[in-house]
């Protein structure tokens, strides 16, 4: 498994309630009753093109309701780096995430494509490494992609 870069409060421009995660470690809910509807992505539009490492890219989605203290938006962020599929993300209370500039140029040529989506997760514990363990409590949003050169 590839060691995935992690967004962190010291390098990210997201708000302080961002919680980094190397991957979205949530598991699908075993019940058919989900607490929230599917998150609806707002921007950027799928297929949007961005240029320059210092370009500000903000991923935004509509709120699904008032999240409880142990509930989070689980951001899913994927790309291919040196031929390896990378998935990273963050647990957020906000309905947006600014993509840290250190991701610029990480996706392989020639496409430089990044994919993202959101799911609501409930924290159900901690793993031995201290990372959160969660359970998905909404359907996953659509996945959108953008190009960043």
Short mmCIF file of N, CA, C and O in Angstrom, two decimals:
data_model
loop_
_atom_site.label_atom_id
_atom_site.label_comp_id
_atom_site.label_asym_id
_atom_site.label_seq_id
_atom_site.Cartn_x
_atom_site.Cartn_y
_atom_site.Cartn_z
N UNK A 1 0.85 -1.17 0.00
CA UNK A 1 0.00 0.00 0.00
C UNK A 1 0.89 1.23 0.00
O UNK A 1 1.88 1.31 0.70
N UNK A 2 0.52 2.19 -0.77
CA UNK A 2 1.29 3.42 -0.90
C UNK A 2 1.03 4.33 0.29
O UNK A 2 -0.10 4.47 0.73
N UNK A 3 2.08 4.95 0.80
CA UNK A 3 1.92 5.93 1.86
C UNK A 3 1.34 7.18 1.22
O UNK A 3 1.91 7.75 0.32
N UNK A 4 0.20 7.61 1.68
CA UNK A 4 -0.54 8.70 1.09
C UNK A 4 -0.25 10.01 1.80
O UNK A 4 -0.22 10.06 3.01
N UNK A 5 -0.02 11.10 1.02
CA UNK A 5 0.13 12.41 1.67
C UNK A 5 -1.13 12.73 2.45
O UNK A 5 -2.22 12.37 2.03
N UNK A 6 -0.99 13.43 3.57
CA UNK A 6 -2.14 13.77 4.40
C UNK A 6 -2.32 15.27 4.46
O UNK A 6 -1.37 15.99 4.72
N UNK A 7 -3.57 15.74 4.25
CA UNK A 7 -3.81 17.14 4.55
C UNK A 7 -3.61 17.34 6.05
O UNK A 7 -4.00 16.48 6.82
N UNK A 8 -3.00 18.41 6.43
CA UNK A 8 -2.83 18.65 7.86
C UNK A 8 -3.11 20.11 8.15
O UNK A 8 -2.96 20.96 7.29
N UNK A 9 -3.54 20.39 9.38
CA UNK A 9 -3.85 21.77 9.72
C UNK A 9 -2.68 22.72 9.48
O UNK A 9 -2.87 23.87 9.20
N UNK A 10 -1.45 22.23 9.56
CA UNK A 10 -0.30 23.12 9.40
C UNK A 10 -0.05 23.46 7.94
O UNK A 10 0.57 24.47 7.65
N UNK A 11 -0.51 22.62 7.00
CA UNK A 11 -0.25 22.89 5.60
C UNK A 11 -1.51 23.17 4.81
O UNK A 11 -1.45 23.57 3.68
N UNK A 12 -2.65 22.95 5.36
CA UNK A 12 -3.91 23.12 4.66
C UNK A 12 -4.48 24.51 4.93
O UNK A 12 -4.25 25.09 5.97
N UNK A 13 -5.24 24.99 3.96
CA UNK A 13 -5.91 26.27 4.16
C UNK A 13 -7.34 26.06 4.65
O UNK A 13 -8.09 27.00 4.74
N UNK A 14 -7.70 24.83 4.95
CA UNK A 14 -9.04 24.56 5.47
C UNK A 14 -9.15 25.07 6.90
O UNK A 14 -8.15 25.36 7.55
N UNK A 15 -10.34 25.14 7.40
CA UNK A 15 -10.55 25.66 8.74
C UNK A 15 -10.04 24.69 9.79
O UNK A 15 -9.83 23.51 9.52
N UNK A 16 -9.82 25.15 11.03
CA UNK A 16 -9.22 24.32 12.06
C UNK A 16 -9.99 23.07 12.45
O UNK A 16 -9.44 22.20 13.07
N UNK A 17 -11.27 22.96 12.07
CA UNK A 17 -11.99 21.74 12.45
C UNK A 17 -11.75 20.60 11.45
O UNK A 17 -12.31 19.55 11.59
N UNK A 18 -10.88 20.83 10.47
CA UNK A 18 -10.53 19.75 9.55
C UNK A 18 -9.76 18.70 10.31
O UNK A 18 -8.90 18.99 11.13
N UNK A 19 -10.08 17.45 10.06
CA UNK A 19 -9.37 16.35 10.67
C UNK A 19 -8.76 15.51 9.57
O UNK A 19 -9.49 14.93 8.77
N UNK A 20 -7.44 15.44 9.47
CA UNK A 20 -6.83 14.70 8.38
C UNK A 20 -7.05 13.20 8.50
O UNK A 20 -7.19 12.67 9.59
N UNK A 21 -7.08 12.56 7.36
CA UNK A 21 -7.18 11.11 7.31
C UNK A 21 -6.40 10.63 6.11
O UNK A 21 -6.46 11.23 5.05
N UNK A 22 -5.64 9.55 6.25
CA UNK A 22 -4.88 9.06 5.11
C UNK A 22 -5.81 8.46 4.08
O UNK A 22 -5.57 8.51 2.90
N UNK A 23 -6.88 7.87 4.51
CA UNK A 23 -7.94 7.41 3.63
C UNK A 23 -9.25 7.57 4.38
O UNK A 23 -9.25 7.69 5.59
N UNK A 24 -10.32 7.54 3.65
CA UNK A 24 -11.61 7.56 4.32
C UNK A 24 -11.81 6.17 4.88
O UNK A 24 -11.96 5.22 4.15
N UNK A 25 -11.73 6.04 6.19
CA UNK A 25 -11.74 4.73 6.82
C UNK A 25 -13.12 4.29 7.25
O UNK A 25 -13.27 3.39 8.05
N UNK A 26 -14.13 4.94 6.72
CA UNK A 26 -15.49 4.57 7.07
C UNK A 26 -15.90 3.30 6.33
O UNK A 26 -15.42 3.01 5.25
N UNK A 27 -16.80 2.57 6.94
CA UNK A 27 -17.35 1.38 6.32
C UNK A 27 -18.82 1.62 6.04
O UNK A 27 -19.47 2.38 6.76
N UNK A 28 -19.36 1.01 4.98
CA UNK A 28 -20.78 1.21 4.70
C UNK A 28 -21.64 0.76 5.87
O UNK A 28 -21.31 -0.18 6.59
N UNK A 29 -22.74 1.46 6.06
CA UNK A 29 -23.66 1.12 7.14
C UNK A 29 -24.28 -0.25 6.89
O UNK A 29 -24.71 -0.54 5.78
N UNK A 30 -24.31 -1.11 7.91
CA UNK A 30 -24.88 -2.44 7.72
C UNK A 30 -26.41 -2.43 7.66
O UNK A 30 -27.01 -3.41 7.28
N UNK A 31 -27.01 -1.32 8.01
CA UNK A 31 -28.47 -1.23 7.98
C UNK A 31 -28.91 -0.47 6.74
O UNK A 31 -28.15 0.27 6.15
N UNK A 32 -30.15 -0.64 6.35
CA UNK A 32 -30.65 0.05 5.18
C UNK A 32 -31.14 1.45 5.55
O UNK A 32 -31.44 2.24 4.67
N UNK A 33 -31.24 1.77 6.82
CA UNK A 33 -31.68 3.08 7.25
C UNK A 33 -30.47 4.00 7.39
O UNK A 33 -29.60 3.76 8.21
N UNK A 34 -30.44 5.03 6.57
CA UNK A 34 -29.34 5.98 6.63
C UNK A 34 -29.84 7.27 7.25
O UNK A 34 -30.98 7.67 7.06
N UNK A 35 -28.97 7.92 8.02
CA UNK A 35 -29.36 9.11 8.77
C UNK A 35 -29.51 10.36 7.90
O UNK A 35 -30.24 11.27 8.26
N UNK A 36 -28.82 10.39 6.76
CA UNK A 36 -28.81 11.59 5.92
C UNK A 36 -28.98 11.22 4.46
O UNK A 36 -28.67 10.10 4.04
N UNK A 37 -29.43 12.20 3.69
CA UNK A 37 -29.54 12.00 2.25
C UNK A 37 -28.14 12.13 1.62
O UNK A 37 -27.19 12.57 2.26
N UNK A 38 -28.07 11.77 0.39
CA UNK A 38 -26.82 11.82 -0.37
C UNK A 38 -26.35 13.27 -0.49
O UNK A 38 -27.12 14.13 -0.94
N UNK A 39 -25.09 13.57 -0.11
CA UNK A 39 -24.60 14.94 -0.28
C UNK A 39 -24.62 15.35 -1.75
O UNK A 39 -24.32 14.54 -2.64
N UNK A 40 -24.99 16.59 -1.99
CA UNK A 40 -25.05 17.14 -3.36
C UNK A 40 -23.87 18.08 -3.57
O UNK A 40 -23.73 19.08 -2.86
N UNK A 41 -23.02 17.72 -4.52
CA UNK A 41 -21.83 18.51 -4.81
C UNK A 41 -22.21 19.78 -5.56
O UNK A 41 -23.10 19.77 -6.41
N UNK A 42 -21.53 20.89 -5.22
CA UNK A 42 -21.81 22.18 -5.85
C UNK A 42 -20.73 22.57 -6.86
O UNK A 42 -21.03 22.89 -8.01
N UNK A 43 -19.49 22.61 -6.42
CA UNK A 43 -18.41 23.02 -7.31
C UNK A 43 -17.06 22.51 -6.82
O UNK A 43 -16.93 22.21 -5.63
N UNK A 44 -16.14 22.38 -7.74
CA UNK A 44 -16.22 22.73 -9.16
C UNK A 44 -17.03 21.71 -9.95
O UNK A 44 -17.24 20.58 -9.50
N UNK A 45 -17.46 22.13 -11.13
CA UNK A 45 -18.19 21.25 -12.02
C UNK A 45 -17.27 20.14 -12.49
O UNK A 45 -16.05 20.33 -12.58
N UNK A 46 -17.83 18.99 -12.77
CA UNK A 46 -17.02 17.88 -13.27
C UNK A 46 -16.39 18.28 -14.59
O UNK A 46 -17.03 18.90 -15.44
N UNK A 47 -15.12 17.96 -14.74
CA UNK A 47 -14.39 18.28 -15.96
C UNK A 47 -13.73 19.64 -15.96
O UNK A 47 -13.05 20.00 -16.92
N UNK A 48 -13.87 20.41 -14.88
CA UNK A 48 -13.28 21.75 -14.84
C UNK A 48 -11.77 21.67 -14.89
O UNK A 48 -11.15 20.75 -14.37
N UNK A 49 -11.16 22.68 -15.51
CA UNK A 49 -9.71 22.75 -15.70
C UNK A 49 -9.14 23.88 -14.85
O UNK A 49 -9.68 24.98 -14.84
N UNK A 50 -8.05 23.59 -14.13
CA UNK A 50 -7.34 24.60 -13.33
C UNK A 50 -5.89 24.62 -13.77
O UNK A 50 -5.33 23.57 -14.12
N UNK A 51 -5.27 25.78 -13.71
CA UNK A 51 -3.88 25.91 -14.13
C UNK A 51 -3.08 26.64 -13.05
O UNK A 51 -3.54 27.64 -12.49
N UNK A 52 -1.90 26.12 -12.74
CA UNK A 52 -1.00 26.77 -11.80
C UNK A 52 -1.07 26.20 -10.40
O UNK A 52 -2.16 25.97 -9.86
N UNK A 53 0.10 25.96 -9.80
CA UNK A 53 0.18 25.35 -8.47
C UNK A 53 -0.43 26.22 -7.38
O UNK A 53 -0.89 25.71 -6.37
N UNK A 54 -0.47 27.53 -7.57
CA UNK A 54 -1.01 28.42 -6.53
C UNK A 54 -2.49 28.74 -6.74
O UNK A 54 -3.05 29.55 -6.01
N UNK A 55 -3.11 28.09 -7.70
CA UNK A 55 -4.54 28.30 -7.93
C UNK A 55 -5.33 27.77 -6.75
O UNK A 55 -5.07 26.68 -6.26
N UNK A 56 -6.28 28.54 -6.29
CA UNK A 56 -7.13 28.12 -5.17
C UNK A 56 -8.28 27.30 -5.71
O UNK A 56 -9.09 27.79 -6.50
N UNK A 57 -8.34 26.04 -5.29
CA UNK A 57 -9.41 25.15 -5.70
C UNK A 57 -10.22 24.80 -4.46
O UNK A 57 -9.69 24.18 -3.53
N UNK A 58 -11.47 25.22 -4.44
CA UNK A 58 -12.33 24.94 -3.30
C UNK A 58 -13.42 23.97 -3.72
O UNK A 58 -14.18 24.24 -4.65
N UNK A 59 -13.48 22.82 -3.04
CA UNK A 59 -14.51 21.83 -3.27
C UNK A 59 -15.67 22.17 -2.35
O UNK A 59 -15.47 22.34 -1.15
N UNK A 60 -16.89 22.29 -2.90
CA UNK A 60 -18.05 22.69 -2.09
C UNK A 60 -19.23 21.76 -2.34
O UNK A 60 -19.42 21.28 -3.44
N UNK A 61 -20.02 21.56 -1.27
CA UNK A 61 -21.23 20.75 -1.35
C UNK A 61 -22.29 21.34 -0.44
O UNK A 61 -21.99 22.12 0.45
N UNK A 62 -23.55 20.93 -0.68
CA UNK A 62 -24.66 21.42 0.15
C UNK A 62 -24.67 20.69 1.48
O UNK A 62 -24.37 19.49 1.54
N UNK A 63 -25.06 21.37 2.56
CA UNK A 63 -25.20 20.68 3.84
C UNK A 63 -26.36 19.69 3.77
O UNK A 63 -27.32 19.90 3.03
N UNK A 64 -26.25 18.62 4.54
CA UNK A 64 -27.32 17.61 4.57
C UNK A 64 -28.19 17.76 5.81
O UNK A 64 -29.16 17.03 5.98
N UNK A 65 -27.85 18.70 6.68
CA UNK A 65 -28.56 18.91 7.94
C UNK A 65 -27.56 19.25 9.02
O UNK A 65 -26.39 19.47 8.75
N UNK A 66 -28.02 19.30 10.27
CA UNK A 66 -27.12 19.58 11.39
C UNK A 66 -26.42 18.29 11.81
O UNK A 66 -27.08 17.34 12.24
N UNK A 67 -25.10 18.28 11.67
CA UNK A 67 -24.33 17.11 12.07
C UNK A 67 -24.15 17.08 13.58
O UNK A 67 -23.93 18.12 14.21
N UNK A 68 -24.25 15.92 14.17
CA UNK A 68 -23.99 15.75 15.60
C UNK A 68 -22.49 15.79 15.86
O UNK A 68 -21.69 15.76 14.93
N UNK A 69 -22.11 15.83 17.12
CA UNK A 69 -20.70 15.92 17.48
C UNK A 69 -19.83 14.80 16.95
O UNK A 69 -18.66 14.99 16.67
N UNK A 70 -20.41 13.61 16.79
CA UNK A 70 -19.63 12.46 16.31
C UNK A 70 -19.88 12.18 14.83
O UNK A 70 -19.53 11.12 14.32
N UNK A 71 -20.45 13.15 14.11
CA UNK A 71 -20.72 13.00 12.69
C UNK A 71 -19.92 14.02 11.89
O UNK A 71 -19.74 15.16 12.32
N UNK A 72 -19.47 13.61 10.72
CA UNK A 72 -18.56 14.41 9.91
C UNK A 72 -18.89 14.23 8.43
O UNK A 72 -19.46 13.22 8.04
N UNK A 73 -18.47 15.20 7.62
CA UNK A 73 -18.43 14.99 6.18
C UNK A 73 -17.10 14.29 5.90
O UNK A 73 -16.04 14.78 6.30
N UNK A 74 -17.16 13.17 5.25
CA UNK A 74 -15.94 12.46 4.86
C UNK A 74 -15.63 12.79 3.42
O UNK A 74 -16.33 12.38 2.50
N UNK A 75 -14.57 13.59 3.23
CA UNK A 75 -14.15 13.96 1.88
C UNK A 75 -13.32 12.84 1.31
O UNK A 75 -12.40 12.34 1.97
N UNK A 76 -13.62 12.43 0.10
CA UNK A 76 -12.87 11.41 -0.63
C UNK A 76 -12.12 12.13 -1.74
O UNK A 76 -12.74 12.84 -2.54
N UNK A 77 -10.79 11.99 -1.79
CA UNK A 77 -9.96 12.68 -2.77
C UNK A 77 -9.02 11.65 -3.38
O UNK A 77 -8.25 11.02 -2.67
N UNK A 78 -9.12 11.46 -4.69
CA UNK A 78 -8.35 10.41 -5.37
C UNK A 78 -7.60 10.96 -6.57
O UNK A 78 -8.06 11.88 -7.24
N UNK A 79 -6.46 10.31 -6.85
CA UNK A 79 -5.68 10.60 -8.04
C UNK A 79 -4.69 9.46 -8.25
O UNK A 79 -4.54 8.59 -7.38
N UNK A 80 -4.05 9.43 -9.41
CA UNK A 80 -3.04 8.42 -9.70
C UNK A 80 -1.68 9.11 -9.65
O UNK A 80 -1.47 10.14 -10.30
N UNK A 81 -0.76 8.56 -8.85
CA UNK A 81 0.59 9.11 -8.71
C UNK A 81 1.59 7.99 -8.97
O UNK A 81 1.56 6.96 -8.30
N UNK A 82 2.45 8.20 -9.98
CA UNK A 82 3.45 7.20 -10.38
C UNK A 82 2.80 5.83 -10.61
O UNK A 82 3.30 4.80 -10.19
N UNK A 83 1.62 5.86 -11.25
CA UNK A 83 0.91 4.64 -11.60
C UNK A 83 0.12 4.01 -10.46
O UNK A 83 -0.56 3.01 -10.67
N UNK A 84 0.18 4.56 -9.27
CA UNK A 84 -0.52 4.01 -8.11
C UNK A 84 -1.78 4.83 -7.81
O UNK A 84 -1.74 6.06 -7.80
N UNK A 85 -2.89 4.14 -7.55
CA UNK A 85 -4.11 4.82 -7.13
C UNK A 85 -3.93 5.31 -5.70
O UNK A 85 -3.60 4.53 -4.81
N UNK A 86 -4.13 6.59 -5.49
CA UNK A 86 -4.01 7.22 -4.17
C UNK A 86 -5.39 7.69 -3.74
O UNK A 86 -6.09 8.34 -4.51
N UNK A 87 -5.77 7.37 -2.51
CA UNK A 87 -7.01 7.92 -1.95
C UNK A 87 -6.65 8.55 -0.61
O UNK A 87 -6.01 7.93 0.23
N UNK A 88 -7.03 9.78 -0.45
CA UNK A 88 -6.82 10.50 0.79
C UNK A 88 -8.10 11.28 1.06
O UNK A 88 -9.07 11.12 0.35
N UNK A 89 -8.09 12.10 2.07
CA UNK A 89 -9.28 12.90 2.34
C UNK A 89 -9.19 13.57 3.69
O UNK A 89 -8.12 13.73 4.26
N UNK A 90 -10.34 13.97 4.17
CA UNK A 90 -10.41 14.66 5.45
C UNK A 90 -11.80 14.46 6.04
O UNK A 90 -12.75 14.20 5.32
N UNK A 91 -11.88 14.56 7.36
CA UNK A 91 -13.17 14.58 8.07
C UNK A 91 -13.43 16.04 8.41
O UNK A 91 -12.59 16.69 9.05
N UNK A 92 -14.56 16.56 7.98
CA UNK A 92 -14.85 17.98 8.11
C UNK A 92 -16.23 18.23 8.68
O UNK A 92 -17.15 17.44 8.46
N UNK A 93 -16.37 19.34 9.37
CA UNK A 93 -17.70 19.82 9.79
C UNK A 93 -18.24 20.81 8.76
O UNK A 93 -19.44 21.01 8.67
N UNK A 94 -17.36 21.46 8.02
CA UNK A 94 -17.73 22.45 7.03
C UNK A 94 -18.19 21.77 5.75
O UNK A 94 -17.97 20.59 5.53
N UNK A 95 -18.78 22.56 4.86
CA UNK A 95 -19.25 22.05 3.58
C UNK A 95 -18.35 22.50 2.43
O UNK A 95 -18.81 22.72 1.31
N UNK A 96 -17.07 22.63 2.73
CA UNK A 96 -16.09 22.95 1.69
C UNK A 96 -14.70 22.54 2.16
O UNK A 96 -14.47 22.34 3.36
N UNK A 97 -13.81 22.39 1.19
CA UNK A 97 -12.42 22.04 1.48
C UNK A 97 -11.56 22.66 0.40
O UNK A 97 -11.83 22.50 -0.79
N UNK A 98 -10.55 23.40 0.81
CA UNK A 98 -9.60 23.97 -0.14
C UNK A 98 -8.49 22.95 -0.35
O UNK A 98 -7.85 22.51 0.61
N UNK A 99 -8.30 22.57 -1.61
CA UNK A 99 -7.28 21.57 -1.93
C UNK A 99 -5.91 22.18 -1.67
O UNK A 99 -5.57 23.23 -2.23
N UNK A 100 -5.10 21.57 -0.77
CA UNK A 100 -3.78 22.12 -0.48
C UNK A 100 -2.90 22.17 -1.73
O UNK A 100 -2.94 21.25 -2.56
N UNK A 101 -2.12 23.23 -1.86
CA UNK A 101 -1.31 23.43 -3.06
C UNK A 101 -0.29 22.32 -3.26
O UNK A 101 0.16 22.09 -4.38
N UNK A 102 0.08 21.58 -2.20
CA UNK A 102 1.07 20.52 -2.39
C UNK A 102 0.53 19.36 -3.23
O UNK A 102 1.30 18.51 -3.69
N UNK A 103 -0.77 19.32 -3.52
CA UNK A 103 -1.30 18.30 -4.41
C UNK A 103 -1.08 18.66 -5.88
O UNK A 103 -1.22 17.81 -6.75
N UNK A 104 -0.76 19.92 -6.17
CA UNK A 104 -0.52 20.34 -7.55
C UNK A 104 0.62 19.50 -8.13
O UNK A 104 1.66 19.32 -7.52
N UNK A 105 0.39 18.98 -9.31
CA UNK A 105 1.42 18.19 -9.98
C UNK A 105 1.57 16.77 -9.47
O UNK A 105 2.43 16.03 -9.94
N UNK A 106 0.77 16.36 -8.49
CA UNK A 106 0.89 15.00 -7.97
C UNK A 106 0.23 13.96 -8.88
O UNK A 106 0.68 12.82 -8.94
N UNK A 107 -0.84 14.33 -9.57
CA UNK A 107 -1.52 13.39 -10.47
C UNK A 107 -0.68 13.20 -11.72
O UNK A 107 -0.07 14.14 -12.24
N UNK A 108 -0.63 11.97 -12.19
CA UNK A 108 0.20 11.62 -13.34
C UNK A 108 -0.21 12.34 -14.61
O UNK A 108 -1.38 12.62 -14.84
N UNK A 109 0.81 12.61 -15.43
CA UNK A 109 0.61 13.10 -16.80
C UNK A 109 0.04 11.96 -17.62
O UNK A 109 0.22 10.81 -17.26
N UNK A 110 -0.63 12.18 -18.70
CA UNK A 110 -0.85 13.49 -19.28
C UNK A 110 -2.11 14.18 -18.74
O UNK A 110 -2.33 15.34 -19.00
N UNK A 111 -2.92 13.47 -17.98
CA UNK A 111 -4.23 14.02 -17.61
C UNK A 111 -4.22 14.95 -16.41
O UNK A 111 -4.99 15.88 -16.34
N UNK A 112 -3.38 14.65 -15.40
CA UNK A 112 -3.37 15.44 -14.16
C UNK A 112 -4.78 15.54 -13.58
O UNK A 112 -5.25 16.60 -13.21
N UNK A 113 -5.47 14.39 -13.52
CA UNK A 113 -6.87 14.35 -13.11
C UNK A 113 -7.00 13.97 -11.63
O UNK A 113 -6.33 13.08 -11.14
N UNK A 114 -7.92 14.67 -10.96
CA UNK A 114 -8.24 14.42 -9.55
C UNK A 114 -9.75 14.15 -9.48
O UNK A 114 -10.53 14.76 -10.19
N UNK A 115 -10.14 13.24 -8.59
CA UNK A 115 -11.54 12.88 -8.42
C UNK A 115 -11.91 13.10 -6.96
O UNK A 115 -11.09 12.84 -6.07
N UNK A 116 -13.15 13.56 -6.71
CA UNK A 116 -13.56 13.81 -5.33
C UNK A 116 -15.05 13.56 -5.14
O UNK A 116 -15.83 13.56 -6.08
N UNK A 117 -15.40 13.32 -3.89
CA UNK A 117 -16.78 13.12 -3.50
C UNK A 117 -16.90 13.24 -1.98
O UNK A 117 -15.90 13.42 -1.28
N UNK A 118 -18.11 13.11 -1.46
CA UNK A 118 -18.37 13.31 -0.04
C UNK A 118 -19.38 12.26 0.44
O UNK A 118 -20.28 11.87 -0.29
N UNK A 119 -19.23 11.83 1.68
CA UNK A 119 -20.17 10.95 2.35
C UNK A 119 -20.25 11.40 3.81
O UNK A 119 -19.28 11.96 4.34
N UNK A 120 -21.38 11.23 4.46
CA UNK A 120 -21.48 11.56 5.89
C UNK A 120 -21.07 10.31 6.67
O UNK A 120 -21.51 9.20 6.36
N UNK A 121 -20.20 10.51 7.66
CA UNK A 121 -19.72 9.40 8.48
C UNK A 121 -19.96 9.68 9.96
O UNK A 121 -19.97 10.82 10.39
N UNK A 122 -20.14 8.61 10.70
CA UNK A 122 -20.27 8.68 12.16
C UNK A 122 -19.03 8.03 12.75
O UNK A 122 -18.66 6.91 12.38
N UNK A 123 -18.38 8.75 13.66
CA UNK A 123 -17.19 8.20 14.31
C UNK A 123 -17.63 7.08 15.26
O UNK A 123 -18.50 7.28 16.10
N UNK A 124 -17.03 5.89 15.09
CA UNK A 124 -17.40 4.75 15.94
C UNK A 124 -16.23 4.24 16.76
O UNK A 124 -16.37 3.26 17.50
N UNK A 125 -15.09 4.91 16.65
CA UNK A 125 -13.93 4.49 17.45
C UNK A 125 -12.64 5.00 16.86
O UNK A 125 -12.63 5.79 15.92
N UNK A 126 -11.56 4.54 17.46
CA UNK A 126 -10.21 4.90 17.00
C UNK A 126 -9.46 3.62 16.68
O UNK A 126 -9.63 2.59 17.33
N UNK A 127 -8.58 3.72 15.71
CA UNK A 127 -7.71 2.60 15.36
C UNK A 127 -6.46 2.67 16.23
O UNK A 127 -6.21 3.67 16.90
N UNK A 128 -5.67 1.62 16.18
CA UNK A 128 -4.44 1.56 16.97
C UNK A 128 -3.49 2.71 16.64
O UNK A 128 -2.78 3.21 17.51
N UNK A 129 -3.51 3.17 15.38
CA UNK A 129 -2.62 4.27 14.98
C UNK A 129 -3.19 5.64 15.34
O UNK A 129 -2.60 6.67 15.03
N UNK A 130 -4.35 5.67 16.00
CA UNK A 130 -4.96 6.93 16.41
C UNK A 130 -5.92 7.52 15.41
O UNK A 130 -6.61 8.49 15.72
N UNK A 131 -5.98 6.98 14.20
CA UNK A 131 -6.90 7.51 13.21
C UNK A 131 -8.33 7.12 13.56
O UNK A 131 -8.57 6.12 14.23
N UNK A 132 -9.26 7.93 13.10
CA UNK A 132 -10.67 7.68 13.38
C UNK A 132 -11.18 6.51 12.57
O UNK A 132 -10.77 6.30 11.42
N UNK A 133 -12.12 5.80 13.16
CA UNK A 133 -12.84 4.77 12.44
C UNK A 133 -14.27 5.23 12.34
O UNK A 133 -14.84 5.73 13.32
N UNK A 134 -14.86 5.12 11.17
CA UNK A 134 -16.20 5.63 10.98
C UNK A 134 -17.08 4.69 10.21
O UNK A 134 -16.62 3.73 9.59
N UNK A 135 -18.37 4.98 10.29
CA UNK A 135 -19.38 4.23 9.56
C UNK A 135 -20.13 5.21 8.68
O UNK A 135 -20.54 6.29 9.15
N UNK A 136 -20.30 4.88 7.42
CA UNK A 136 -21.02 5.76 6.51
C UNK A 136 -22.50 5.77 6.89
O UNK A 136 -23.11 4.72 7.06
N UNK A 137 -23.05 6.98 7.05
CA UNK A 137 -24.46 7.11 7.44
C UNK A 137 -25.26 7.91 6.41
O UNK A 137 -26.33 8.42 6.71
N UNK A 138 -24.70 8.00 5.21
CA UNK A 138 -25.43 8.57 4.07
C UNK A 138 -24.94 7.83 2.83
O UNK A 138 -23.86 7.23 2.86
N UNK A 139 -25.71 7.90 1.76
CA UNK A 139 -25.15 7.40 0.49
C UNK A 139 -23.99 8.30 0.08
O UNK A 139 -23.97 9.49 0.43
N UNK A 140 -23.05 7.77 -0.65
CA UNK A 140 -21.94 8.59 -1.17
C UNK A 140 -22.46 9.52 -2.27
O UNK A 140 -23.35 9.14 -3.03
N UNK A 141 -21.89 10.70 -2.33
CA UNK A 141 -22.23 11.63 -3.40
C UNK A 141 -21.75 11.07 -4.73
O UNK A 141 -20.99 10.09 -4.77
N UNK A 142 -22.15 11.73 -5.79
CA UNK A 142 -21.53 11.45 -7.08
C UNK A 142 -20.04 11.75 -6.94
O UNK A 142 -19.64 12.49 -6.04
N UNK A 143 -19.24 11.20 -7.82
CA UNK A 143 -17.82 11.53 -7.85
C UNK A 143 -17.62 12.49 -9.01
O UNK A 143 -18.14 12.28 -10.11
N UNK A 144 -16.88 13.58 -8.74
CA UNK A 144 -16.56 14.55 -9.79
C UNK A 144 -15.06 14.55 -10.01
O UNK A 144 -14.29 14.17 -9.14
N UNK A 145 -14.67 15.02 -11.19
CA UNK A 145 -13.24 15.10 -11.49
C UNK A 145 -12.89 16.49 -12.01
O UNK A 145 -13.74 17.20 -12.54
N UNK A 146 -11.63 16.84 -11.81
CA UNK A 146 -11.11 18.07 -12.37
C UNK A 146 -9.66 17.84 -12.79
O UNK A 146 -9.01 16.90 -12.34
N UNK A 147 -9.19 18.69 -13.67
CA UNK A 147 -7.81 18.64 -14.13
C UNK A 147 -7.07 19.83 -13.55
O UNK A 147 -7.58 20.94 -13.53
N UNK A 148 -5.86 19.55 -13.05
CA UNK A 148 -5.05 20.63 -12.45
C UNK A 148 -3.64 20.52 -13.00
O UNK A 148 -2.89 19.65 -12.67
N UNK A 149 -3.30 21.44 -13.90
CA UNK A 149 -1.98 21.45 -14.54
C UNK A 149 -1.14 22.59 -14.06
O UNK A 149 -1.58 23.61 -13.69
#
